[in-house]
mmCIF file of C-alpha atoms and ligand atoms in Angstrom:
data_model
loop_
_atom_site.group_PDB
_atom_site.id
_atom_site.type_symbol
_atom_site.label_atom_id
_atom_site.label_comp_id
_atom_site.label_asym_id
_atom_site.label_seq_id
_atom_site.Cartn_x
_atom_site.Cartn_y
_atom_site.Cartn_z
ATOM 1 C CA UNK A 1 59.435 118.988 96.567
ATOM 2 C CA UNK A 2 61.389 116.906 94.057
ATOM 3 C CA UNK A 3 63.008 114.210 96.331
ATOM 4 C CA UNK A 4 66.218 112.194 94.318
ATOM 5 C CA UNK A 5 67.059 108.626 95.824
ATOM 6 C CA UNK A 6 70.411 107.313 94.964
ATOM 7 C CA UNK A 7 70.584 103.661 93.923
ATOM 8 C CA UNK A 8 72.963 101.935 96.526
ATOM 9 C CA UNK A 9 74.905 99.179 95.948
ATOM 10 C CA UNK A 10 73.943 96.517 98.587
ATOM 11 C CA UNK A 11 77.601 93.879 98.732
ATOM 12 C CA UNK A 12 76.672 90.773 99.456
ATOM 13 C CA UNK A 13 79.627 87.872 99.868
ATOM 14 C CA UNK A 14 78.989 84.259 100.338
ATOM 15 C CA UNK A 15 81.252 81.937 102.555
ATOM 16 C CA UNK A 16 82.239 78.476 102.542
ATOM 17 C CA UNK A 17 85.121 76.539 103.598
ATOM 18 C CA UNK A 18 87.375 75.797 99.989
ATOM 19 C CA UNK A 19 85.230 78.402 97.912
ATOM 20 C CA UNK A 20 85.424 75.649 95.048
ATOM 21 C CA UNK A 21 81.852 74.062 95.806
ATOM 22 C CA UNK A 22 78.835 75.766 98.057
ATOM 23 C CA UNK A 23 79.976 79.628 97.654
ATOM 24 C CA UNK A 24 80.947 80.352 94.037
ATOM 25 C CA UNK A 25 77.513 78.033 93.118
ATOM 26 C CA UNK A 26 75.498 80.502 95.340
ATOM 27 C CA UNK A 27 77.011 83.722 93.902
ATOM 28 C CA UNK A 28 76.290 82.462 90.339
ATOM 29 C CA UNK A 29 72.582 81.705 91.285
ATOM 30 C CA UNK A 30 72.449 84.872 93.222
ATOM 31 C CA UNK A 31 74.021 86.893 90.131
ATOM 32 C CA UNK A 32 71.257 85.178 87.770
ATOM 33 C CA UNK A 33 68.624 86.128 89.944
ATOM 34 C CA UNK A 34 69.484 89.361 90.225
ATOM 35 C CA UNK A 35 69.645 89.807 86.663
ATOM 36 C CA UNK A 36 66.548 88.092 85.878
ATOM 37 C CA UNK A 37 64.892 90.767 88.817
ATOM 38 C CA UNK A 38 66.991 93.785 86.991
ATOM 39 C CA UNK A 39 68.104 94.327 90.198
ATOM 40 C CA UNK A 40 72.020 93.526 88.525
ATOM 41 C CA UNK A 41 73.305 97.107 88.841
ATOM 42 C CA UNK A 42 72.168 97.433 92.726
ATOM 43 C CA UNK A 43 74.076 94.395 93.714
ATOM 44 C CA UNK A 44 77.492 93.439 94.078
ATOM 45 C CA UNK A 45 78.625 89.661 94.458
ATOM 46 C CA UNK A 46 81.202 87.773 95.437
ATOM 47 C CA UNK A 47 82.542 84.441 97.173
ATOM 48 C CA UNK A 48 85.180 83.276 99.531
ATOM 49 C CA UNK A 49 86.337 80.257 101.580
ATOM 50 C CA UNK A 50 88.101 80.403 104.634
ATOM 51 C CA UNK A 51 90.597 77.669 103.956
ATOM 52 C CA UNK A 52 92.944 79.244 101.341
ATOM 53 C CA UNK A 53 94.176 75.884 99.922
ATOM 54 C CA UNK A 54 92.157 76.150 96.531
ATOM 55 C CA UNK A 55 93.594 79.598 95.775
ATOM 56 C CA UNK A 56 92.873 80.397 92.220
ATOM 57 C CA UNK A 57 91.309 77.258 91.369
ATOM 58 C CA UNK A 58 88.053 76.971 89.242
ATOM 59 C CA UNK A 59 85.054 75.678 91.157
ATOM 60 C CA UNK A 60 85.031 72.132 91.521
ATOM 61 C CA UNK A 61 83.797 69.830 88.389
ATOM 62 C CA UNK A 62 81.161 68.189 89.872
ATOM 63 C CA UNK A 63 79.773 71.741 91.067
ATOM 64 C CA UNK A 64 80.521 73.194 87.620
ATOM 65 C CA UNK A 65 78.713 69.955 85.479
ATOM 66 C CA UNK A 66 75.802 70.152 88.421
ATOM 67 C CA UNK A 67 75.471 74.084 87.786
ATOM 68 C CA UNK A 68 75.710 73.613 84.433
ATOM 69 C CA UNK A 69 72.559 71.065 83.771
ATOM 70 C CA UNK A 70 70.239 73.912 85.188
ATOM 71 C CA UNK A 71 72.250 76.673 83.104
ATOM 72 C CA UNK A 72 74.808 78.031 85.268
ATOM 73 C CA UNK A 73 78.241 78.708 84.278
ATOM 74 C CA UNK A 74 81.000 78.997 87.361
ATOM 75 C CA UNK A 75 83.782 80.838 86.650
ATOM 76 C CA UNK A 76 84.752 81.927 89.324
ATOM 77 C CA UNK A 77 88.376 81.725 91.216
ATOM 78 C CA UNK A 78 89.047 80.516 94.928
ATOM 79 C CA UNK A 79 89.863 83.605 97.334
ATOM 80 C CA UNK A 80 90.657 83.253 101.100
ATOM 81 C CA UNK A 81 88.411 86.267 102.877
ATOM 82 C CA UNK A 82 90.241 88.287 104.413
ATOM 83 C CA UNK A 83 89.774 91.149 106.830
ATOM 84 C CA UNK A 84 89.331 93.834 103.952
ATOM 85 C CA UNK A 85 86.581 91.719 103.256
ATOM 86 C CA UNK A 86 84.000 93.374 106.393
ATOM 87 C CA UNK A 87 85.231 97.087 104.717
ATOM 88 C CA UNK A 88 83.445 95.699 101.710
ATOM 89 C CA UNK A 89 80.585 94.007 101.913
ATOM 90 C CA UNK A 90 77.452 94.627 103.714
ATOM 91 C CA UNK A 91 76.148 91.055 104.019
ATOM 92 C CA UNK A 92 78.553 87.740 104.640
ATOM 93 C CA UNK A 93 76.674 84.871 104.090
ATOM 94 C CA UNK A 94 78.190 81.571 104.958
ATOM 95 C CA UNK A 95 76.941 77.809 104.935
ATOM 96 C CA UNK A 96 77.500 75.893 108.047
ATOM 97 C CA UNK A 97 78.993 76.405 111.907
ATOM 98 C CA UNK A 98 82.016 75.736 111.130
ATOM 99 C CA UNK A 99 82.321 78.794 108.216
ATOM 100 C CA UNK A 100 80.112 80.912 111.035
ATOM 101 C CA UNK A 101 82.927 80.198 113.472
ATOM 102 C CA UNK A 102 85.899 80.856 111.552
ATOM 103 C CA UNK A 103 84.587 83.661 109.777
ATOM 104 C CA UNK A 104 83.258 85.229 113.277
ATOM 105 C CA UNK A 105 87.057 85.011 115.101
ATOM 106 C CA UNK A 106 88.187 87.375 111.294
ATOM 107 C CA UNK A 107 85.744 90.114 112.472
ATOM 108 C CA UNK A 108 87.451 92.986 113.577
ATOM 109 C CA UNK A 109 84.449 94.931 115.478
ATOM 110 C CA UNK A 110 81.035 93.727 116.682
ATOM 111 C CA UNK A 111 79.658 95.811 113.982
ATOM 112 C CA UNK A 112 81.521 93.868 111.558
ATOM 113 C CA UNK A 113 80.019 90.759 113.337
ATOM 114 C CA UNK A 114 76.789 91.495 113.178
ATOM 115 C CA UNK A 115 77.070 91.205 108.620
ATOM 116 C CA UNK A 116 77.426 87.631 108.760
ATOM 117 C CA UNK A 117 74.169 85.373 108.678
ATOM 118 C CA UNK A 118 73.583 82.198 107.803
ATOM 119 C CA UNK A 119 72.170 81.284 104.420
ATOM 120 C CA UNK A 120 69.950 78.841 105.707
ATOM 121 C CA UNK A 121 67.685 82.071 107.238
ATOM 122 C CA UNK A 122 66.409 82.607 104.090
ATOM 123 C CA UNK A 123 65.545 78.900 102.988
ATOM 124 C CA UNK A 124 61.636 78.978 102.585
ATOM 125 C CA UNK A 125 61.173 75.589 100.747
ATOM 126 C CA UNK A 126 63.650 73.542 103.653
ATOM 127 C CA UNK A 127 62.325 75.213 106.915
ATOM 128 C CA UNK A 128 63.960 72.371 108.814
ATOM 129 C CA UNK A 129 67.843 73.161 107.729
ATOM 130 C CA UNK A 130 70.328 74.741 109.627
ATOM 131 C CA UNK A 131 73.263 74.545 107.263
ATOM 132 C CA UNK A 132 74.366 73.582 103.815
ATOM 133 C CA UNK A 133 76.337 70.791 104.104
ATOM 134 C CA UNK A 134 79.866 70.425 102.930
ATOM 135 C CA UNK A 135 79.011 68.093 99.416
ATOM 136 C CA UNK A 136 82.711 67.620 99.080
ATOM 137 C CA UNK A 137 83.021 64.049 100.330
ATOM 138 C CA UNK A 138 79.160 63.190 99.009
ATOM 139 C CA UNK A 139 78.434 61.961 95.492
ATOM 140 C CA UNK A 140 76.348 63.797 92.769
ATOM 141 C CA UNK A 141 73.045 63.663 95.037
ATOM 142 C CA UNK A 142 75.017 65.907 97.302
ATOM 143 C CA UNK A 143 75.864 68.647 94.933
ATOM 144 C CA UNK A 144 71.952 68.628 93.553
ATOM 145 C CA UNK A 145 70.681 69.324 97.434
ATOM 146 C CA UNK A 146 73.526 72.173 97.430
ATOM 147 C CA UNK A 147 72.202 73.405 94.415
ATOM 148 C CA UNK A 148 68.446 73.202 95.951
ATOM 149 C CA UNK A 149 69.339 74.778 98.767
ATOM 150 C CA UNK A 150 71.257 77.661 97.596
ATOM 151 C CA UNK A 151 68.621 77.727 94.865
ATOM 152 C CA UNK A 152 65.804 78.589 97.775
ATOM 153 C CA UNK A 153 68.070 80.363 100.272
ATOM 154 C CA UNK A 154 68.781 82.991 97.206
ATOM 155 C CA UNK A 155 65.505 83.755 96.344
ATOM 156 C CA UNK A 156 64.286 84.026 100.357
ATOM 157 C CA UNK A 157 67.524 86.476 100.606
ATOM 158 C CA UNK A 158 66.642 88.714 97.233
ATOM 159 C CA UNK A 159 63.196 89.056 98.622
ATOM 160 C CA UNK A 160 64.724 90.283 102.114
ATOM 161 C CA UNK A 161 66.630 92.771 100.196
ATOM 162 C CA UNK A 162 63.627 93.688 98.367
ATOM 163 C CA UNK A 163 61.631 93.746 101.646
ATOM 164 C CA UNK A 164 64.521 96.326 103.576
ATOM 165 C CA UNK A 165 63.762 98.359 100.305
ATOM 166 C CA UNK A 166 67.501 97.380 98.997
ATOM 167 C CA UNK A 167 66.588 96.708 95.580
HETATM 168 P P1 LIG B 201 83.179 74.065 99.745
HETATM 169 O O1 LIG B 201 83.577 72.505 99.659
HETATM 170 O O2 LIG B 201 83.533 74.524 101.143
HETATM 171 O O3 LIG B 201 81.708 74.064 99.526
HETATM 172 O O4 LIG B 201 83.976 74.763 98.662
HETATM 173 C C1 LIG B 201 84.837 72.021 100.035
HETATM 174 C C2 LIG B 201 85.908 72.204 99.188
HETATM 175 C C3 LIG B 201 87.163 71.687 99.542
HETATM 176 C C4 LIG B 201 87.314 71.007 100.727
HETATM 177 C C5 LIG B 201 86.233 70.839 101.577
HETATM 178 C C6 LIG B 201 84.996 71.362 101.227
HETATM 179 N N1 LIG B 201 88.584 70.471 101.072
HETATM 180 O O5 LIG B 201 88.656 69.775 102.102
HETATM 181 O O6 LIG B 201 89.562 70.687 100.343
#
């Protein structure tokens, strides 16, 4: 019997508080990796904050200039998630207790509830953490330890995907 799988798209968004600094830097990594796997077409990716105040805006400078000396270019625009947001993706990744939190009280079901994880779960290289922290206040040595982190957590969470036979 000639059996015919359909490629599924597997949605993954990535959370932070402004969506200027930890979450458009991990959706660029996440989108390079993916590309780099060919796994491009069976992912879709995307970032949000859930403070709204940096609607529009361009990640922030230090994140883009960090990014950029390993070959990353951030382009993308500050969103607020929104509700809609649980319709549309299958996995909401955020980066510390406080994003968990906030983006928890937005879920409309427990089903809904039960997408968002934590990107430190799929840090290999930094067993130990159990957030990214906020880099917004820190100097440049901050946004480099974002970078590693998201850098590691990416790679554990394309090799889950790979592992659930996602990609
Ligand atoms: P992010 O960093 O959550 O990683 O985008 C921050 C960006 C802006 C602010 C705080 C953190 N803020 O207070 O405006």
């Amino acid at each position: 019997m000639l059996r015919i799988f359909a490629a599924m798209t597997t949605r993954i968004l990535f959370v932070c508080l402004g969506n200027i600094c930890r979450s458009p830097a991990a959706e660029g990594i996440m989108r390079r990796l993916a590309e780099r796997e060919g796994a491009a077409g069976l992912l879709e990716i995307d970032s949000a904050g859930t403070y709204g105040g940096h609607r529009g805006e361009l990640p922030d400078p230090r994140m883009r200039s960090a990014a950029a000396r390993r070959g990353l270019a951030l382009t993308h625009r500050s969103r607020r998630i929104a509700e809609e947001d649980f319709d549309r993706f299958d996995r909401i990744v955020v980066m510390d207790d406080m994003n968990y939190e906030a983006v928890h009280r937005l879920a409309p079901s427990r089903e809904a509830a039960g997408k968002i994880c934590r990107m430190t779960e799929f840090c290999r290289r930094h067993p130990d953490r159990t957030c990214v922290p906020d880099p917004y206040y820190e100097g440049h040595e901050g946004f480099e330890r974002v970078l590693d982190l998201l850098e590691d957590g990416c790679e554990g969470l394309l090799d889950s995907l790979k592992e659930e036979g996602r990609l």
